[in-house]
Amino acid sequence: MKSTMQTTPLLISSMLRYGSTIHASAKIITWTGTGSRTTTFAEVGTKAAQLAHALRGLGITGDQRVATFMWNNAEHLIAYLAVPSMGAVLHALNIRLFPPQIIYVTTHADNKVVIVDNTLAQPFSGLLPHLKTLRHVIVNGPISDEVRAALEAPEHIESVHDFDTLIADQPTSFDWPEDVNENDASSMCYTSGTTGNPKGVAYSHRSNYLHAMAVQNGLSIRQGDHLLVVVPLFHANAWGFPYLAMISGATLVMPDRFLQAEPLATMIEAEKVTGGAGVPTIWNDLLQYLDKNPVDVSSCSMLMVGGSAAPPALMHAFKEKHNIDIIHGWGMTEMSPVGTLSVPPVEVEVGSDDYWRYRTAQGRLLPGVEGRLVGPDDDLQPWDGQSVGELEVRGPWITGSYFANGSESPAEQAEMESKFHDGWLRTGDVGTLTADGFLVLTDRAKDVIKSGGEWISSVDLENVLMAHPDVREASVVGVPDDKWGERPLASVVLAEGTATTVADIREWLGDKIPRWQVPERWAVIDEVPKTSVGKFDKKVLRARYAEGGLDVTTLG
Ligand code: ADP
């Protein structure tokens, strides 16, 4: 029997229309360094229309790609909504990728127009001669004559515009096309490419729509919330926050380039932030800052953390010192990105051991995300909280392939195909699932340490180490060992001025983890190297160790 329901497509333009009318007075608050500037959702609607007209004027039609090279600010959000709403595809470039990767992804995605923040225009101008597909550059904010000349110089660049001037005289409404298929691409993102070239994922209108609704619901986000979006708009769809703001009417606080703990703390106090989203290192820095500085963060009750495992010590400290729930989320660029959120079942007593088991887990599968655990012989593992396997997922906001443009080598094609298994995405993450759908990751498949036939979870070791009061950060990688094949190397950042030694920490670990897992190799470092999106960069530590660039102490 055919349903009687209307088949209205799920489009970004309908989220934009909804937000800019129903939640017209909600705001985008952009931090300026000394204060903030405000853009209402109504203005987001009119400026998105103006930007879309301007982009049509620059020749953007069909599914052409418009890139951004921007911080989190109102104009970036406007582009985020305007470009897909007009039927084109938004590609937010990761400003922290290495230049060859930026060149690769911009060219691979065939970007025609780029919108660049003025504070990034100077470094961007150095890349522009190599970004051969681009024709037009739009700069958000004033730039010097020198930078303008550098942007205008490459032969393939036809025009350089100022964002405000370009949109100023454009009509303030746009007939957003309604014949866009909800399964067409609306935006795209590349994985950070830890090995080989980054791989592209093209999100659809439908996937972004459904994902935004699931994350909004999972985090209980409502109109009146003030959300500090530290996760960059170029990192995996900013975890759905640009879109869930439009459908919920939550105000977004955008930090622009002010991402250090001090300005973030100031923003929380000044803008009465109720919640936020960012990687663990951001919230860890904030916690250290709050320990030393009296800032009123009482408005804030929730911070979502994802991208890498959140240390339990961080979660406990935020809850105990500031009454802030750290909501652990797990996901991947390939998954739009959120797959799980760690909200404990309501019947679990707050503060109990059970409660913390749920909180520190990666989280419960969101409705729409199906998961299965695949064991070493391709056998499915039970959801018993014990049996370990590689997690495979499928669902309406999980990619079914990578974006290919025909330029890929056979080896690259094979590598891309190898990430899928009978219609499921292989996540490369290893862990367990409980009967009620909570995921606990023990490691990334490639980070597990194989010591004498047993597996050691590098994440478990890091979590214990980071619970030591004098350890600011810790990263554990497997290094070759003659006797055991591989053993853990612990690199720790110690609290300033502490007299604690690695021998003390090793001793302290003794009764917290099985004896055989305690690392023999230790290095004290100034900072754990981070990836372009702020995760611990283990490949750098491995390479440093291999090159003899770490001052390693061997104990035991
Ligand atoms: P990249 O793989 O390039 O770093 P992603 O941001 O897509 O880019 O990373 C996805 C991976 O990050 C996941 O496969 C997982 O290994 C890790 N990850 C994300 N969230 C968590 C989490 N909450 N706990 C542990 N690992 C996580």
Coordinates of C-alpha atoms and ligand atoms in Angstrom, one line a residue:
M1 CA 0.0 0.0 0.0
K2 CA 1.3 3.4 -0.9
S3 CA 1.4 6.0 1.9
T4 CA -0.7 9.1 1.7
M5 CA 2.0 11.3 3.0
Q6 CA 3.4 14.3 1.2
T7 CA 6.9 13.8 -0.1
T8 CA 8.3 17.3 0.8
P9 CA 12.1 17.0 0.5
L10 CA 14.2 17.6 3.6
L11 CA 16.3 20.6 2.4
I12 CA 18.7 23.0 4.1
S13 CA 16.6 25.8 2.7
S14 CA 13.7 24.7 4.8
M15 CA 15.8 24.8 7.9
L16 CA 17.1 28.3 6.9
R17 CA 13.5 29.5 6.2
Y18 CA 12.3 28.0 9.5
G19 CA 15.1 29.5 11.6
S20 CA 15.0 32.9 10.1
T21 CA 11.2 33.3 10.5
I22 CA 10.1 31.2 13.4
H23 CA 13.2 32.0 15.4
A24 CA 13.9 35.4 13.9
S25 CA 15.2 36.9 17.1
A26 CA 17.6 34.1 18.0
K27 CA 21.2 35.3 17.5
I28 CA 24.6 34.5 16.2
I29 CA 27.1 36.2 18.6
T30 CA 30.5 36.6 17.1
W31 CA 33.4 37.3 19.5
T32 CA 35.6 40.3 18.4
G33 CA 38.3 40.0 21.0
T34 CA 37.1 42.7 23.2
G35 CA 33.4 42.1 23.0
S36 CA 30.9 40.7 20.5
R37 CA 28.7 41.6 17.5
T38 CA 25.3 40.2 17.0
T39 CA 23.5 38.9 14.0
T40 CA 19.8 37.8 14.4
F41 CA 18.5 34.7 12.6
A42 CA 16.3 37.1 10.6
E43 CA 19.4 38.8 9.4
V44 CA 21.0 35.5 8.7
G45 CA 18.0 34.8 6.4
T46 CA 18.3 38.1 4.5
K47 CA 22.1 38.0 4.2
A48 CA 21.9 34.4 3.1
A49 CA 19.6 35.5 0.3
Q50 CA 21.9 38.4 -0.6
L51 CA 24.9 36.1 -0.7
A52 CA 23.1 33.6 -2.9
H53 CA 22.2 36.4 -5.4
A54 CA 25.8 37.5 -5.3
L55 CA 27.1 34.0 -5.9
R56 CA 24.7 33.5 -8.8
G57 CA 26.2 36.7 -10.2
L58 CA 29.6 35.2 -10.0
G59 CA 28.4 32.2 -12.0
I60 CA 27.6 29.7 -9.3
T61 CA 24.9 27.4 -10.7
G62 CA 23.8 23.8 -10.2
D63 CA 26.0 21.8 -7.8
Q64 CA 29.1 23.9 -8.1
R65 CA 31.3 24.0 -5.1
V66 CA 31.8 27.1 -2.9
A67 CA 34.7 26.9 -0.4
T68 CA 35.2 28.8 2.8
F69 CA 38.5 29.5 4.6
M70 CA 37.1 30.9 7.8
W71 CA 36.9 30.9 11.6
N72 CA 33.5 30.3 13.3
N73 CA 31.6 33.6 12.8
A74 CA 28.3 34.9 11.5
E75 CA 29.4 35.2 7.9
H76 CA 30.7 31.6 7.9
L77 CA 27.3 30.4 9.2
I78 CA 25.5 32.5 6.5
A79 CA 27.6 30.8 3.8
Y80 CA 26.9 27.4 5.5
L81 CA 23.2 28.0 4.9
A82 CA 23.1 30.1 1.7
V83 CA 25.3 27.8 -0.5
P84 CA 23.3 24.6 0.0
S85 CA 20.0 26.4 0.0
M86 CA 20.7 27.7 -3.5
G87 CA 21.5 24.1 -4.6
A88 CA 25.2 24.5 -4.6
V89 CA 27.7 22.6 -2.4
L90 CA 29.5 24.1 0.6
H91 CA 33.1 23.0 1.2
A92 CA 34.5 24.4 4.4
L93 CA 38.2 24.1 4.1
N94 CA 40.2 23.0 7.2
I95 CA 42.5 26.1 7.6
R96 CA 45.0 24.0 9.6
L97 CA 45.7 21.3 7.0
F98 CA 49.2 21.4 5.5
P99 CA 49.3 23.4 2.3
P100 CA 49.7 20.3 0.0
Q101 CA 46.5 18.9 1.5
I102 CA 44.6 22.2 1.1
I103 CA 45.7 22.3 -2.5
Y104 CA 44.6 18.7 -3.0
V105 CA 41.1 19.0 -1.5
T106 CA 40.3 22.4 -3.1
T107 CA 41.3 21.0 -6.5
H108 CA 39.8 17.6 -6.0
A109 CA 36.4 19.2 -5.0
D110 CA 36.7 21.6 -8.0
N111 CA 36.0 24.7 -5.9
K112 CA 35.0 27.8 -8.0
V113 CA 34.6 30.5 -5.4
V114 CA 36.1 30.9 -1.9
I115 CA 35.1 33.1 1.0
V116 CA 38.1 33.9 3.2
D117 CA 38.2 35.7 6.6
N118 CA 40.3 38.9 6.4
T119 CA 42.5 37.6 9.2
L120 CA 43.3 34.6 7.1
A121 CA 43.6 36.4 3.8
Q122 CA 47.4 36.9 4.0
P123 CA 48.3 33.2 4.5
F124 CA 45.6 32.2 2.0
S125 CA 47.1 34.5 -0.7
G126 CA 50.2 32.3 -0.5
L127 CA 48.2 29.2 -1.4
L128 CA 46.1 30.9 -4.1
P129 CA 48.5 30.5 -7.0
H130 CA 48.2 26.7 -6.5
L131 CA 44.4 26.6 -6.2
K132 CA 43.8 26.6 -9.9
T133 CA 40.1 25.8 -10.0
L134 CA 39.2 29.0 -8.1
R135 CA 37.9 32.0 -10.1
H136 CA 36.6 34.4 -7.4
V137 CA 37.7 35.3 -3.9
I138 CA 35.3 37.0 -1.4
V139 CA 37.0 38.5 1.6
N140 CA 35.1 38.9 4.9
G141 CA 36.4 42.1 6.5
P142 CA 38.9 44.8 5.5
I143 CA 42.3 43.9 4.1
S144 CA 45.4 45.9 3.2
D145 CA 46.2 46.9 -0.4
E146 CA 49.2 44.6 -0.3
V147 CA 47.1 41.6 0.6
R148 CA 44.4 42.5 -2.0
A149 CA 47.1 42.8 -4.7
A150 CA 48.4 39.3 -3.7
L151 CA 44.9 37.9 -4.0
E152 CA 44.4 39.5 -7.4
A153 CA 47.8 38.4 -8.8
P154 CA 47.2 34.8 -9.9
E155 CA 46.1 34.6 -13.5
H156 CA 43.2 32.3 -12.9
I157 CA 41.6 34.7 -10.4
E158 CA 38.9 36.8 -12.2
S159 CA 37.8 38.9 -9.3
V160 CA 38.3 39.7 -5.6
H161 CA 35.4 41.1 -3.6
D162 CA 34.6 42.5 -0.2
F163 CA 31.8 40.4 1.5
D164 CA 29.7 43.3 2.8
T165 CA 30.0 45.4 -0.4
L166 CA 29.3 42.4 -2.6
I167 CA 26.0 41.6 -0.9
A168 CA 25.0 45.1 0.1
D169 CA 22.8 45.9 -2.9
Q170 CA 21.4 42.4 -3.5
P171 CA 17.7 41.6 -3.0
T172 CA 17.0 40.4 0.6
S173 CA 14.9 37.4 -0.4
F174 CA 15.7 34.5 -2.7
D175 CA 13.4 31.9 -4.3
W176 CA 15.3 28.9 -2.9
P177 CA 14.9 26.2 -5.5
E178 CA 12.4 23.6 -4.5
D179 CA 13.3 21.0 -7.2
V180 CA 16.5 20.1 -5.3
N181 CA 16.6 16.4 -4.6
E182 CA 17.0 15.8 -0.8
N183 CA 19.6 13.2 -1.7
D184 CA 21.7 15.6 -3.6
A185 CA 25.0 16.9 -2.1
S186 CA 24.6 20.0 0.1
S187 CA 28.1 20.1 1.6
M188 CA 31.3 18.2 1.8
C189 CA 34.2 17.5 4.1
Y190 CA 37.4 15.7 3.8
T191 CA 39.0 13.4 6.5
S192 CA 42.2 14.9 7.7
G193 CA 44.2 12.2 5.8
T194 CA 46.5 10.8 8.4
T195 CA 47.7 8.4 5.7
G196 CA 47.6 9.3 2.0
N197 CA 45.4 11.9 0.5
P198 CA 42.3 13.1 2.4
K199 CA 39.1 11.4 1.4
G200 CA 36.0 13.4 0.6
V201 CA 32.5 12.8 2.0
A202 CA 29.5 14.5 0.3
Y203 CA 26.6 15.1 2.7
S204 CA 23.1 15.3 1.4
H205 CA 20.4 17.7 2.4
R206 CA 18.5 14.8 3.9
S207 CA 21.5 13.5 5.8
N208 CA 22.3 16.9 7.3
Y209 CA 18.6 17.4 8.2
L210 CA 18.1 14.1 9.9
H211 CA 21.5 14.3 11.7
A212 CA 20.7 17.8 13.0
M213 CA 17.4 16.6 14.4
A214 CA 19.0 13.6 16.1
V215 CA 21.8 15.6 17.7
Q216 CA 19.4 18.4 18.8
N217 CA 17.2 15.8 20.4
G218 CA 20.1 13.8 21.9
L219 CA 21.5 16.9 23.6
S220 CA 18.1 18.3 24.5
I221 CA 18.9 21.6 22.8
R222 CA 16.1 24.2 22.9
Q223 CA 15.3 27.8 22.1
G224 CA 16.9 30.0 24.7
D225 CA 20.1 27.9 24.8
H226 CA 23.4 29.8 24.2
L227 CA 25.8 27.4 22.6
L228 CA 29.5 28.0 22.4
V229 CA 30.6 26.4 19.1
V230 CA 34.3 25.8 19.5
V231 CA 34.3 22.9 17.1
P232 CA 35.3 24.5 13.9
L233 CA 32.7 24.8 11.1
F234 CA 35.3 23.0 8.9
H235 CA 35.5 20.0 11.3
A236 CA 32.9 17.4 10.2
N237 CA 29.9 19.7 9.8
A238 CA 30.6 21.4 13.1
W239 CA 28.8 18.3 14.5
G240 CA 25.5 19.6 13.2
F241 CA 25.4 22.8 15.3
P242 CA 24.8 25.3 12.4
Y243 CA 21.7 23.3 11.4
L244 CA 20.4 22.4 14.8
A245 CA 20.5 26.1 15.8
M246 CA 18.1 26.9 12.9
I247 CA 15.6 24.2 13.9
S248 CA 15.8 24.8 17.6
G249 CA 16.2 28.5 17.8
A250 CA 19.3 28.2 20.0
T251 CA 21.6 31.2 20.0
L252 CA 25.2 30.4 18.8
V253 CA 28.2 32.0 20.3
M254 CA 31.0 31.9 17.7
P255 CA 34.6 32.4 19.0
D256 CA 36.1 33.5 15.7
R257 CA 39.8 33.2 16.1
F258 CA 39.8 33.5 19.9
L259 CA 40.2 29.9 20.9
Q260 CA 42.4 30.0 24.0
A261 CA 41.0 29.2 27.4
E262 CA 40.9 32.8 28.6
P263 CA 38.7 34.3 25.9
L264 CA 36.5 31.1 25.9
A265 CA 36.0 31.5 29.7
T266 CA 35.2 35.2 29.2
M267 CA 32.6 34.3 26.5
I268 CA 30.9 31.8 28.7
E269 CA 30.5 34.5 31.5
A270 CA 29.7 37.4 29.2
E271 CA 27.2 35.6 26.9
K272 CA 25.7 33.4 29.5
V273 CA 26.6 30.3 27.6
T274 CA 24.5 27.3 28.5
G275 CA 26.3 24.6 26.5
G276 CA 29.1 24.1 24.0
A277 CA 30.9 21.6 21.8
G278 CA 34.6 21.0 21.3
V279 CA 37.4 18.4 21.4
P280 CA 38.8 17.2 24.8
T281 CA 42.0 19.4 24.6
I282 CA 39.8 22.6 24.5
W283 CA 37.8 21.7 27.6
N284 CA 40.9 20.4 29.3
D285 CA 42.6 23.8 28.8
L286 CA 39.5 25.6 30.0
L287 CA 39.4 23.5 33.2
Q288 CA 43.0 24.4 34.0
Y289 CA 42.2 28.0 33.4
L290 CA 39.1 27.9 35.6
D291 CA 41.2 26.3 38.4
K292 CA 43.3 29.5 38.6
N293 CA 40.9 32.2 37.6
P294 CA 37.6 33.2 39.2
V295 CA 35.1 33.1 36.2
D296 CA 31.4 32.7 36.6
V297 CA 30.5 29.7 34.5
S298 CA 27.3 28.9 36.4
S299 CA 25.1 29.5 33.3
C300 CA 26.7 26.5 31.6
S301 CA 25.3 23.0 32.3
M302 CA 26.5 21.0 29.3
L303 CA 29.6 20.7 27.2
M304 CA 29.7 18.2 24.4
V305 CA 33.1 16.6 23.8
G306 CA 34.0 14.4 20.9
G307 CA 36.6 13.7 18.2
S308 CA 38.7 11.7 20.6
A309 CA 38.2 9.9 23.9
A310 CA 37.3 12.3 26.8
P311 CA 39.4 11.4 29.8
P312 CA 37.1 10.5 32.7
A313 CA 39.1 12.7 35.1
L314 CA 38.0 15.7 32.9
M315 CA 34.4 14.7 33.2
H316 CA 34.5 14.2 36.9
A317 CA 36.3 17.5 37.5
F318 CA 33.8 19.5 35.4
K319 CA 30.9 17.9 37.2
E320 CA 32.4 18.2 40.7
K321 CA 33.9 21.7 40.4
H322 CA 31.4 23.4 38.1
N323 CA 28.3 21.2 37.9
I324 CA 28.8 20.9 34.2
D325 CA 27.9 17.6 32.4
I326 CA 30.4 16.7 29.8
I327 CA 28.5 14.8 27.2
H328 CA 30.7 12.4 25.4
G329 CA 29.9 11.9 21.7
W330 CA 31.6 9.6 19.2
G331 CA 31.5 9.9 15.5
M332 CA 33.4 10.3 12.3
T333 CA 33.6 12.7 9.3
E334 CA 32.0 9.9 7.4
M335 CA 29.0 9.9 9.8
S336 CA 28.0 13.6 9.6
P337 CA 29.6 13.0 12.2
V338 CA 27.7 12.0 15.4
G339 CA 26.9 8.4 16.0
T340 CA 26.5 8.2 19.8
L341 CA 25.9 10.5 22.8
S342 CA 26.5 9.5 26.4
V343 CA 23.4 10.5 28.2
P344 CA 22.7 7.9 31.0
P345 CA 19.3 6.3 31.2
V346 CA 17.1 8.4 33.5
E347 CA 16.6 5.6 36.1
V348 CA 20.4 5.6 36.8
E349 CA 21.2 7.4 40.1
V350 CA 23.3 10.5 39.4
G351 CA 26.8 10.1 40.8
S352 CA 26.5 6.3 41.2
D353 CA 29.2 4.0 39.7
D354 CA 26.7 3.0 37.0
Y355 CA 26.1 6.6 36.2
W356 CA 29.8 7.2 35.6
R357 CA 30.1 4.0 33.5
Y358 CA 27.4 5.4 31.2
R359 CA 28.8 9.0 31.2
T360 CA 32.4 7.9 30.4
A361 CA 31.3 5.5 27.6
Q362 CA 31.4 6.9 24.1
G363 CA 27.6 6.9 24.3
R364 CA 24.4 5.3 23.1
L365 CA 23.7 4.8 19.4
L366 CA 21.5 7.5 18.2
P367 CA 18.1 6.5 16.7
G368 CA 19.0 6.0 13.0
V369 CA 22.5 4.7 13.6
E370 CA 22.8 0.9 13.4
G371 CA 25.9 -0.7 14.7
R372 CA 27.5 -4.1 14.8
L373 CA 30.7 -5.5 16.2
V374 CA 32.8 -7.6 13.9
G375 CA 35.3 -10.0 15.4
P376 CA 38.7 -11.1 13.9
D377 CA 37.1 -13.8 11.8
D378 CA 34.3 -11.6 10.5
D379 CA 32.0 -13.2 13.2
L380 CA 29.5 -10.8 14.8
Q381 CA 30.1 -10.2 18.5
P382 CA 27.2 -10.1 21.0
W383 CA 26.2 -6.8 22.6
D384 CA 27.2 -7.9 26.1
G385 CA 29.5 -5.2 27.2
Q386 CA 32.4 -7.7 27.1
S387 CA 32.9 -9.0 23.6
V388 CA 35.3 -6.8 21.6
G389 CA 35.1 -6.2 17.8
E390 CA 35.5 -3.5 15.2
L391 CA 32.4 -1.4 15.0
E392 CA 30.6 -1.2 11.7
V393 CA 27.7 1.3 11.2
R394 CA 25.0 2.1 8.7
G395 CA 22.2 4.7 8.6
P396 CA 20.8 7.7 6.8
W397 CA 23.6 10.1 7.7
I398 CA 26.5 7.6 7.2
T399 CA 28.4 7.8 3.9
G400 CA 28.0 4.8 1.6
S401 CA 31.2 5.7 -0.4
Y402 CA 33.8 8.4 -0.8
F403 CA 33.6 11.3 -3.2
A404 CA 35.6 10.3 -6.3
N405 CA 36.2 12.5 -9.4
G406 CA 38.0 10.0 -11.6
S407 CA 41.5 11.2 -10.7
E408 CA 42.0 8.5 -8.1
S409 CA 44.6 5.8 -8.7
P410 CA 43.5 2.1 -8.6
A411 CA 45.3 1.8 -5.2
E412 CA 43.3 4.8 -3.9
Q413 CA 40.0 3.3 -5.2
A414 CA 40.7 0.0 -3.6
E415 CA 41.6 1.7 -0.3
M416 CA 38.3 3.7 -0.4
E417 CA 36.3 0.5 -1.2
S418 CA 38.0 -1.4 1.6
K419 CA 36.3 0.9 4.1
F420 CA 32.9 -0.7 3.3
H421 CA 31.7 -4.1 4.2
D422 CA 28.4 -5.4 2.7
G423 CA 26.9 -1.9 2.9
W424 CA 28.3 -1.1 6.4
L425 CA 31.0 1.5 7.0
R426 CA 34.1 0.0 8.8
T427 CA 34.9 2.6 11.5
G428 CA 38.4 1.4 12.4
D429 CA 37.3 1.7 16.0
V430 CA 37.5 -1.2 18.4
G431 CA 35.2 -1.7 21.4
T432 CA 32.2 -3.2 23.0
L433 CA 28.4 -2.6 23.0
T434 CA 26.1 -3.1 25.9
A435 CA 22.6 -4.6 25.5
D436 CA 21.1 -1.1 25.7
G437 CA 23.3 0.2 22.9
F438 CA 26.1 2.0 24.8
L439 CA 29.4 2.0 23.0
V440 CA 32.7 1.8 24.8
L441 CA 35.7 2.1 22.6
T442 CA 38.9 0.6 23.7
D443 CA 41.0 2.1 20.8
R444 CA 41.4 2.9 17.2
A445 CA 42.4 -0.4 15.5
K446 CA 45.7 1.2 14.5
D447 CA 46.5 2.5 18.0
V448 CA 46.0 -0.7 20.0
I449 CA 49.3 -1.9 21.4
K450 CA 50.0 -5.6 20.8
S451 CA 52.2 -6.7 23.6
G452 CA 53.2 -10.4 23.7
G453 CA 49.9 -11.5 22.1
E454 CA 47.8 -9.4 24.5
W455 CA 46.1 -6.1 23.6
I456 CA 46.8 -2.9 25.6
S457 CA 44.4 0.0 25.1
S458 CA 46.4 3.2 24.7
V459 CA 43.2 5.1 25.6
D460 CA 42.8 3.3 28.9
L461 CA 46.4 4.1 29.8
E462 CA 46.0 7.8 28.8
N463 CA 42.8 8.0 30.9
V464 CA 44.5 6.7 34.0
L465 CA 47.6 8.9 33.5
M466 CA 45.5 12.0 33.0
A467 CA 43.7 11.3 36.3
H468 CA 47.1 11.9 38.1
P469 CA 46.9 15.4 39.6
D470 CA 50.3 16.5 38.3
V471 CA 49.7 15.2 34.7
R472 CA 48.3 17.8 32.3
E473 CA 48.3 15.7 29.2
A474 CA 49.4 12.2 28.4
S475 CA 49.6 10.2 25.2
V476 CA 50.5 6.6 24.8
V477 CA 51.7 4.9 21.7
G478 CA 53.0 1.4 20.9
V479 CA 56.7 1.2 20.1
P480 CA 58.7 -1.8 18.9
D481 CA 60.1 -4.1 21.6
D482 CA 62.5 -7.0 21.1
K483 CA 60.9 -9.2 23.7
W484 CA 57.2 -8.4 23.5
G485 CA 56.8 -7.2 19.9
E486 CA 55.4 -3.9 21.1
R487 CA 55.2 -2.0 24.4
P488 CA 53.6 1.2 25.5
L489 CA 55.6 4.5 25.5
A490 CA 54.0 7.1 27.8
S491 CA 54.6 10.8 26.9
V492 CA 53.4 13.1 29.6
V493 CA 53.1 16.8 30.1
L494 CA 53.6 17.7 33.8
A495 CA 51.9 20.4 35.7
E496 CA 54.0 23.6 35.9
G497 CA 56.5 23.7 38.8
T498 CA 55.7 20.2 40.0
A499 CA 58.4 18.0 41.6
T500 CA 56.7 14.8 40.5
T501 CA 58.8 12.5 38.4
V502 CA 57.9 9.9 35.9
A503 CA 59.1 7.3 38.4
D504 CA 56.5 8.6 40.9
I505 CA 53.8 8.4 38.3
R506 CA 54.8 4.9 37.3
E507 CA 54.7 3.9 41.0
W508 CA 51.2 5.5 41.3
L509 CA 49.9 3.6 38.3
G510 CA 50.8 0.3 39.9
D511 CA 47.5 -0.5 41.6
K512 CA 45.3 1.1 38.9
I513 CA 46.1 -1.0 35.9
P514 CA 47.3 -4.6 35.5
R515 CA 51.0 -4.7 36.3
W516 CA 52.0 -6.0 32.8
Q517 CA 50.4 -3.0 31.2
V518 CA 52.5 -0.4 33.1
P519 CA 54.9 1.3 30.6
E520 CA 58.6 1.0 31.0
R521 CA 59.4 3.8 28.5
W522 CA 58.6 7.4 29.6
A523 CA 59.1 10.8 28.1
V524 CA 58.4 14.2 29.6
I525 CA 57.3 16.6 26.8
D526 CA 56.2 20.2 26.7
E527 CA 53.0 19.6 24.8
V528 CA 51.3 16.6 23.1
P529 CA 51.4 17.3 19.4
K530 CA 47.9 17.9 18.0
T531 CA 46.3 17.2 14.6
S532 CA 44.6 19.9 12.5
V533 CA 41.4 19.5 14.5
G534 CA 43.1 19.4 17.9
K535 CA 43.4 15.7 18.6
F536 CA 46.5 14.0 20.0
D537 CA 48.7 13.3 17.0
K538 CA 50.1 9.9 17.7
K539 CA 51.9 9.5 14.4
V540 CA 54.1 12.5 15.3
L541 CA 55.0 10.9 18.6
R542 CA 55.8 7.6 16.9
A543 CA 58.0 9.4 14.4
R544 CA 59.8 11.4 17.1
Y545 CA 60.5 8.2 19.0
A546 CA 61.7 6.4 15.8
E547 CA 64.0 9.3 15.0
G548 CA 65.4 9.4 18.5
G549 CA 63.9 12.8 19.1
L550 CA 62.3 12.0 22.4
D551 CA 64.2 12.0 25.7
V552 CA 63.1 8.5 26.9
T553 CA 63.7 7.3 30.4
T554 CA 63.4 3.5 30.8
L555 CA 62.2 2.3 34.2
G556 CA 61.6 -1.2 35.6
Ligands
ADP1 P1 40.2 11.9 11.5 O1 40.0 10.3 11.5 O2 40.8 12.4 10.3 O3 40.8 12.3 12.8 P2 37.5 12.3 12.3 O4 37.2 13.5 13.0 O5 36.5 11.8 11.3 O6 38.8 12.5 11.5 O7 37.8 11.1 13.3 C1 37.0 10.1 13.6 C2 37.7 9.2 14.6 O8 37.9 9.9 15.8 C3 36.8 8.0 15.0 O9 36.9 7.0 14.1 C4 37.4 7.7 16.4 O10 38.6 6.9 16.3 C5 37.8 9.0 16.9 N1 36.8 9.5 17.9 C6 35.8 10.4 17.6 N2 35.1 10.6 18.8 C7 35.6 9.8 19.7 C8 35.3 9.5 21.1 N3 34.3 10.1 21.7 N4 36.1 8.6 21.7 C9 37.1 8.0 21.1 N5 37.4 8.2 19.9 C10 36.7 9.1 19.2

